[in-house]
Structures are given as C-alpha cells and as structure tokens.
Coordinates of C-alpha atoms and ligand atoms in Angstrom, one line a residue:
M1 CA -0.1 -0.1 -0.2
T2 CA 1.1 3.4 -0.6
K3 CA -0.3 6.9 0.4
T4 CA -2.6 8.9 -2.0
K5 CA -1.7 12.0 -3.0
I6 CA -4.2 13.7 -5.4
G7 CA -3.2 16.2 -7.8
I8 CA -5.9 18.4 -9.1
I9 CA -5.4 20.6 -12.4
G10 CA -7.9 23.1 -12.4
G11 CA -8.9 24.5 -15.4
S12 CA -11.0 27.7 -16.8
G13 CA -12.5 29.2 -13.7
L14 CA -10.7 27.3 -11.0
Y15 CA -7.6 29.0 -9.8
D16 CA -7.5 27.9 -6.0
I17 CA -9.0 25.5 -3.4
E18 CA -10.0 26.9 -0.2
G19 CA -10.0 24.8 3.2
L20 CA -6.5 22.6 2.8
E21 CA -4.8 22.1 6.4
D22 CA -1.0 23.3 6.1
R23 CA -1.7 25.4 2.8
R24 CA 1.4 26.3 1.0
W25 CA 1.9 27.7 -2.5
V26 CA 5.2 25.6 -3.6
S27 CA 7.4 26.5 -6.6
V28 CA 8.6 23.5 -8.1
E29 CA 11.2 23.1 -10.7
S30 CA 11.1 20.7 -13.5
P31 CA 13.6 19.7 -16.1
W32 CA 11.1 20.3 -18.9
G33 CA 10.5 23.7 -18.3
K34 CA 8.6 26.1 -15.5
P35 CA 5.1 25.0 -14.7
S36 CA 1.8 26.9 -15.1
D37 CA 2.4 28.4 -11.7
D38 CA 3.2 27.5 -8.2
I39 CA 1.5 24.5 -6.9
L40 CA -1.1 24.6 -3.8
T41 CA -0.3 21.7 -1.3
G42 CA -2.2 20.6 1.9
R43 CA -4.4 18.1 3.4
L44 CA -8.0 17.7 3.5
H45 CA -9.4 14.7 5.5
G46 CA -5.6 13.4 6.4
V47 CA -4.9 13.2 2.3
E48 CA -2.3 14.8 0.8
L49 CA -3.6 17.4 -2.0
A50 CA -1.7 19.3 -4.7
F51 CA -3.4 21.6 -7.0
L52 CA -2.0 23.5 -9.9
P53 CA -4.1 26.0 -11.9
R54 CA -3.5 24.9 -15.5
H55 CA -3.4 28.7 -17.1
G56 CA -1.7 30.0 -14.2
R57 CA -3.3 32.5 -11.3
G58 CA -4.7 35.5 -13.6
H59 CA -5.3 33.1 -16.6
F60 CA -2.2 34.2 -18.6
L61 CA -1.2 31.0 -20.3
S62 CA -3.2 29.8 -23.6
P63 CA -4.2 26.6 -24.3
T64 CA -1.4 26.0 -26.8
D65 CA 1.4 27.2 -24.2
V66 CA 0.2 25.7 -21.2
P67 CA 3.8 23.6 -20.2
Y68 CA 1.7 20.2 -20.0
R69 CA 5.2 18.3 -19.5
A70 CA 6.4 20.4 -16.9
N71 CA 3.0 20.0 -15.3
I72 CA 2.9 16.5 -15.1
D73 CA 6.5 16.3 -14.4
A74 CA 6.2 18.5 -11.2
L75 CA 3.2 16.6 -10.1
K76 CA 5.1 13.6 -10.1
R77 CA 7.9 15.1 -8.7
L78 CA 5.7 16.0 -5.5
G79 CA 4.7 12.5 -5.2
V80 CA 1.1 12.9 -7.0
T81 CA -0.5 9.6 -7.5
D82 CA -3.7 10.4 -8.6
V83 CA -4.2 13.4 -11.4
I84 CA -7.8 14.7 -11.6
S85 CA -8.2 17.2 -14.6
I86 CA -11.2 19.7 -14.3
S87 CA -12.3 21.5 -17.4
A88 CA -14.2 23.8 -19.0
C89 CA -16.1 22.0 -21.9
G90 CA -18.8 22.8 -24.9
S91 CA -21.4 20.1 -25.3
F92 CA -22.3 18.0 -28.4
R93 CA -25.3 16.6 -26.6
E94 CA -28.8 18.0 -25.9
E95 CA -28.9 16.4 -22.5
M96 CA -25.3 17.4 -21.6
A97 CA -26.4 20.8 -20.7
P98 CA -24.6 23.6 -19.3
G99 CA -24.2 23.0 -15.6
D100 CA -23.8 19.6 -15.7
F101 CA -20.6 17.7 -15.3
V102 CA -19.1 14.7 -17.5
I103 CA -16.7 12.3 -16.4
V104 CA -14.8 11.9 -19.8
D105 CA -13.3 8.6 -20.8
Q106 CA -11.9 8.8 -24.3
F107 CA -10.2 11.3 -26.2
I108 CA -9.9 12.3 -29.8
D109 CA -6.8 14.3 -30.4
R110 CA -6.9 17.6 -32.9
T111 CA -4.1 19.2 -31.2
F112 CA -0.8 19.8 -33.3
A113 CA 1.1 22.3 -31.8
R114 CA 2.2 20.8 -28.7
D115 CA 5.1 18.9 -27.3
K116 CA 3.0 15.4 -26.6
S117 CA 5.9 13.1 -25.2
F118 CA 8.5 13.0 -22.5
F119 CA 10.1 10.7 -25.0
G120 CA 11.9 10.8 -28.2
T121 CA 15.4 10.1 -30.1
G122 CA 17.6 8.5 -27.4
C123 CA 14.7 6.9 -25.3
V124 CA 11.9 5.8 -27.5
A125 CA 8.7 4.6 -25.5
H126 CA 5.0 3.4 -26.6
V127 CA 2.2 3.6 -23.8
S128 CA -1.1 2.3 -24.7
M129 CA -3.6 4.8 -24.7
A130 CA -7.0 2.5 -25.6
H131 CA -8.3 3.4 -22.4
P132 CA -6.9 6.8 -21.4
T133 CA -8.7 7.4 -18.0
C134 CA -8.6 5.5 -14.9
D135 CA -12.1 3.9 -13.9
R136 CA -11.3 3.9 -10.1
L137 CA -10.5 7.5 -10.0
G138 CA -13.7 8.1 -12.6
D139 CA -15.7 6.3 -9.9
A140 CA -14.5 8.6 -7.0
C141 CA -15.3 12.0 -9.4
E142 CA -18.8 10.7 -9.8
T143 CA -19.5 10.0 -6.3
A144 CA -18.1 13.1 -5.5
A145 CA -20.1 15.3 -7.8
R146 CA -23.4 13.6 -7.1
D147 CA -22.3 14.0 -3.3
A148 CA -22.1 17.7 -4.1
G149 CA -25.5 17.8 -5.8
I150 CA -24.4 18.1 -9.1
K151 CA -26.0 16.4 -12.7
V152 CA -23.3 14.2 -13.8
H153 CA -22.9 12.0 -16.7
R154 CA -20.6 9.1 -16.8
G155 CA -18.7 8.4 -19.9
G156 CA -18.2 10.7 -22.8
T157 CA -15.6 11.5 -25.8
Y158 CA -13.6 14.6 -25.5
L159 CA -12.5 16.3 -28.8
A160 CA -9.3 18.1 -27.9
M161 CA -8.6 21.2 -30.5
E162 CA -6.2 23.7 -31.0
G163 CA -7.9 26.6 -30.4
P164 CA -7.4 29.3 -29.0
Q165 CA -10.8 30.2 -31.4
F166 CA -13.6 28.3 -31.1
S167 CA -14.9 26.1 -34.1
S168 CA -16.5 26.6 -37.1
L169 CA -20.1 25.4 -37.4
A170 CA -19.0 22.9 -40.1
E171 CA -16.2 21.2 -37.6
S172 CA -18.7 21.5 -34.7
K173 CA -21.2 19.5 -36.8
M174 CA -18.6 16.9 -38.1
Y175 CA -17.5 16.4 -34.6
R176 CA -20.8 15.8 -33.3
E177 CA -22.6 13.7 -36.1
I178 CA -19.5 12.1 -37.9
W179 CA -16.9 11.6 -35.0
G180 CA -19.2 11.3 -32.3
A181 CA -17.9 13.5 -30.1
D182 CA -19.7 14.6 -26.9
V183 CA -17.5 17.4 -25.5
I184 CA -14.9 19.8 -26.8
G185 CA -12.2 21.4 -25.1
M186 CA -8.9 22.5 -25.6
T187 CA -6.7 21.1 -23.0
N188 CA -6.9 17.5 -21.9
M189 CA -4.3 16.3 -24.9
P190 CA -1.5 16.0 -24.4
E191 CA -2.2 16.0 -20.5
A192 CA -3.9 12.7 -20.5
K193 CA -1.0 11.4 -22.7
L194 CA 1.8 12.6 -20.6
A195 CA 0.1 11.4 -17.3
R196 CA -0.2 8.0 -19.0
E197 CA 3.6 8.2 -19.6
A198 CA 4.1 9.3 -16.3
E199 CA 2.5 6.2 -14.8
L200 CA -0.1 8.6 -13.1
C201 CA -3.8 7.7 -12.9
Y202 CA -5.6 10.1 -14.4
A203 CA -9.8 11.5 -14.6
S204 CA -11.3 13.8 -16.7
V205 CA -14.1 16.0 -15.3
A206 CA -15.6 18.4 -17.9
M207 CA -18.0 21.2 -16.6
I208 CA -20.0 22.1 -19.4
T209 CA -20.3 25.5 -20.3
D210 CA -21.9 25.9 -23.9
Y211 CA -23.5 23.8 -26.7
D212 CA -20.3 25.0 -28.9
S213 CA -21.9 26.3 -32.1
W214 CA -23.9 23.2 -33.2
H215 CA -27.3 23.6 -31.6
P216 CA -29.9 25.4 -33.4
D217 CA -31.8 27.2 -30.4
H218 CA -28.3 28.5 -28.7
G219 CA -26.5 30.3 -31.5
E220 CA -22.8 30.5 -31.5
V221 CA -20.8 29.8 -28.1
E222 CA -19.6 33.1 -26.9
I223 CA -17.3 33.5 -24.0
T224 CA -19.4 36.0 -21.8
Q225 CA -21.4 32.8 -21.8
I226 CA -18.8 30.4 -20.9
V227 CA -17.7 33.3 -18.2
A228 CA -21.4 33.3 -16.7
T229 CA -21.6 29.5 -16.5
L230 CA -18.1 29.1 -15.1
M231 CA -18.9 31.5 -12.4
G232 CA -22.0 29.2 -11.4
N233 CA -20.0 25.9 -11.5
A234 CA -17.0 27.1 -10.1
E235 CA -18.3 26.7 -6.3
K236 CA -19.7 23.0 -7.7
G237 CA -16.4 22.0 -9.0
R238 CA -14.5 23.3 -5.4
E239 CA -17.2 21.2 -3.6
K240 CA -16.6 18.3 -5.4
V241 CA -12.9 18.4 -5.1
R242 CA -13.4 18.7 -1.5
R243 CA -15.2 15.6 -1.2
L244 CA -12.5 13.7 -3.1
P245 CA -10.0 12.7 -0.2
E246 CA -12.9 11.0 2.0
I247 CA -13.7 9.0 -1.0
L248 CA -10.2 8.0 -2.2
G249 CA -9.1 7.3 1.3
V250 CA -5.5 7.8 2.7
E251 CA -4.1 4.2 1.8
R252 CA -3.9 3.6 -2.0
A253 CA -3.9 0.2 -3.3
P254 CA -2.5 -0.7 -6.8
C255 CA -4.1 0.4 -9.9
R256 CA -6.5 -2.3 -11.2
Q257 CA -6.2 -0.9 -14.5
G258 CA -2.1 -0.6 -14.4
C259 CA -2.1 3.0 -14.9
D260 CA 0.6 3.2 -12.4
H261 CA 2.7 0.6 -14.2
A262 CA 2.0 1.6 -17.7
L263 CA 5.9 1.9 -18.8
E264 CA 6.5 -1.5 -17.5
F265 CA 7.2 -2.7 -21.3
A266 CA 7.0 0.4 -23.0
I267 CA 10.6 1.5 -23.3
M268 CA 12.2 0.1 -26.7
T269 CA 15.4 1.6 -26.6
A270 CA 18.6 -0.6 -25.5
P271 CA 20.2 0.6 -22.4
E272 CA 23.4 1.2 -24.3
K273 CA 21.6 3.2 -27.0
R274 CA 20.2 5.7 -24.2
D275 CA 20.8 9.3 -24.4
P276 CA 22.3 10.2 -21.0
D277 CA 20.7 14.0 -20.8
L278 CA 17.1 12.5 -22.0
V279 CA 17.4 9.8 -19.3
A280 CA 18.6 12.5 -16.5
K281 CA 15.4 14.3 -17.7
L282 CA 13.2 11.6 -17.3
D283 CA 14.1 10.5 -13.5
A284 CA 10.8 11.3 -12.0
V285 CA 8.7 10.1 -15.0
A286 CA 10.4 7.1 -15.8
G287 CA 12.9 6.3 -12.8
R288 CA 10.9 3.4 -11.8
V289 CA 11.8 1.4 -15.1
L290 CA 14.9 3.4 -16.1
N291 CA 16.7 3.1 -13.1
R292 CA 16.4 -1.0 -12.7
D293 CA 17.9 -1.7 -16.5
Ligands
LIG301 C1 -12.7 30.0 -21.4 S1 -13.1 29.1 -22.9 C2 -12.1 28.2 -23.5 C3 -11.0 27.5 -22.8 O1 -11.5 26.9 -21.6 C4 -11.2 25.7 -21.3 O2 -10.1 25.2 -20.7 P1 -9.8 24.4 -19.6 O3 -9.7 23.5 -20.6 O4 -8.4 24.6 -19.1 O5 -10.8 24.7 -18.5 C5 -11.0 25.5 -22.9 O6 -10.2 24.2 -22.7 C6 -10.1 26.3 -23.3 O7 -9.1 26.7 -22.9
ADE302 N1 -17.2 25.4 -27.1 C1 -15.9 25.1 -26.8 N2 -15.1 24.8 -27.6 C2 -13.6 24.6 -26.9 N3 -13.5 24.7 -25.5 C3 -14.4 25.1 -24.8 N4 -14.5 25.3 -23.4 C4 -15.5 25.7 -23.1 N5 -16.3 25.6 -24.3 C5 -15.5 25.5 -25.1

C-alpha cells in the first residue's frame, strides 16, 4: 500500500482551492520547463493534495502555451499518485446541458502545436492509450459530484482542439455527427497522454459551459456565456474536489487497470543506445523503470 496524493489540475475558472490544512503555494523545478504556476499543497481529511491552475493564476497561458510536460512532471516530482483534471467544455449532446458535469473516458486528439511526449530520440517509449482514463478515479469523481448535488454523466468522448478560436459550424457538426464526440475543449491533450507516460492515474471532469455552435436554439458559443456559466459552476467544482479525499482514502492500493505501471514494457531503446541527457530528464517520470535496467 502507498499513500494517496491527489493532484488536481484546475481549468478555466478554477484557480484556487480553499479549506486545505497546511496550505502552501510551492515552486517546483522541472527539467521540462516552468510549470503553469506554483502548486498549492496541503491536506484534506488526512489526504495529501496538490492543486495546479492550468492557465496560471490570472489566466495568462493560452491552451497552446500551457507547459503540459512541466506540469505533469512537477506533479509526479511532488509525489502525486492520482491526477484529476477539471475543464470547461462545450457540449455536443442535448442532454449534457450547461451546468452538468461529464466524467470523460475517451479522447480524440486534434491538437497539433504541442509537445506530446516525454520520450523521443535517445529513449523511445510507446504506451497504450486505448483506455486513457482510470475507472477507479472516475468512480470517485462521479460519487463526489453526485454527493455535491451536481448532475453528472458517466462516460463521454472529449474532442481536444488546438484553439484558441472556437470551432466553425462545419467543424462542430462534423465532431458531433460524424466523429461522435460528446464534449469539446482545448487542454486535455496532451495532458492525458503525458499522465499515462508518467504512470499517473488520470480522470477528466468536464464542466459543461455551452453547446459549442451546433445547437439551432443556442446560437454560437460566446465567451461571455462561458464565463457566466463558469462562475455558477466554480463553487460546485470546488465542493466536488473537497469531497474527493474522503472517497479515495489515505491508503492507496495498486491501480487495477495498471495506470501506475504503464511503462512496464514500453521502453524500446536498448540501455546502451539511450541518451544520458534525456534519461536524466526522465528521472521522475520514468525512474521506476529506467533505474532498474
Ligand atoms: C474559457 S473558454 C476556453 C478555454 O476554457 C477551457 O479551458 P480548460 O480546459 O483549461 O478549462 C478550454 O479548453 C479553453 O482553454
Ligand atoms: N465550445 C468550446 N470549445 C472549446 N473549448 C471550450 N471550452 C468551453 N467551451 C468550449
């Protein structure tokens, strides 16, 4: 048994978490660059928690410029075991209405201007992304959201777009009608891929803010509408987070799905062909497997 340490990545509208014991904003150095901001650490119901505002306090980072690798590496370095991502999303489904939460379980990655892997020339690895989210964490998020009185939908496909502009009507209809996506946002990729490479359990909670632009009765998505919905949702999101530690508990059993062993057979590069500089940068993410070869 290890100890649970929950990492929360807060999206648009979620820049702080109140009510932590021993609350402290700490600066974490990463060989992958500077994380989005300092990380808020503390304890809730005896469980360690680390909170990172994805766009920085004051929302100064665009979705393209979020330092995804530094963020995941910094959480791993802090000893985080389970990452819960919270994101503002548009909805492609009538029944997934603004104000509802969706526990995402699949992704379609349409982003193209981001570094998507910790690995590369000098240390090549291929992890599975068939089941990109952790069911056990998803269960905890569902329970926490229901307990907080939130309408929650279990399961949904998140279309990750590059942005920062919203989708055209043609794109919105294609994602919804042909590709079968349920929600749309700009940040969960490559975040989910990097969490998997770092052997972190990952769950994604979409807070629905709008119907993107496909819905005939709702017109096109506008930032004013998103911000208004976010203001209404932010407290619900925080309440959900406050309920998570009791549900997950202090003691943590190994992940049933194997998220925490994703690199077990993933590294292809022979030890003598590995680039020592890259291997050094991978100390937190892949030390478990690299140090035993
Ligand atoms: C504020 S609207 C668009 C913006 O909101 C979402 O951010 P996050 O995923 O961090 O909650 C979306 O992905 C865009 O970055
Ligand atoms: N419609 C939308 N498209 C992309 N990202 C979003 N974040 C919130 N609503 C969104």
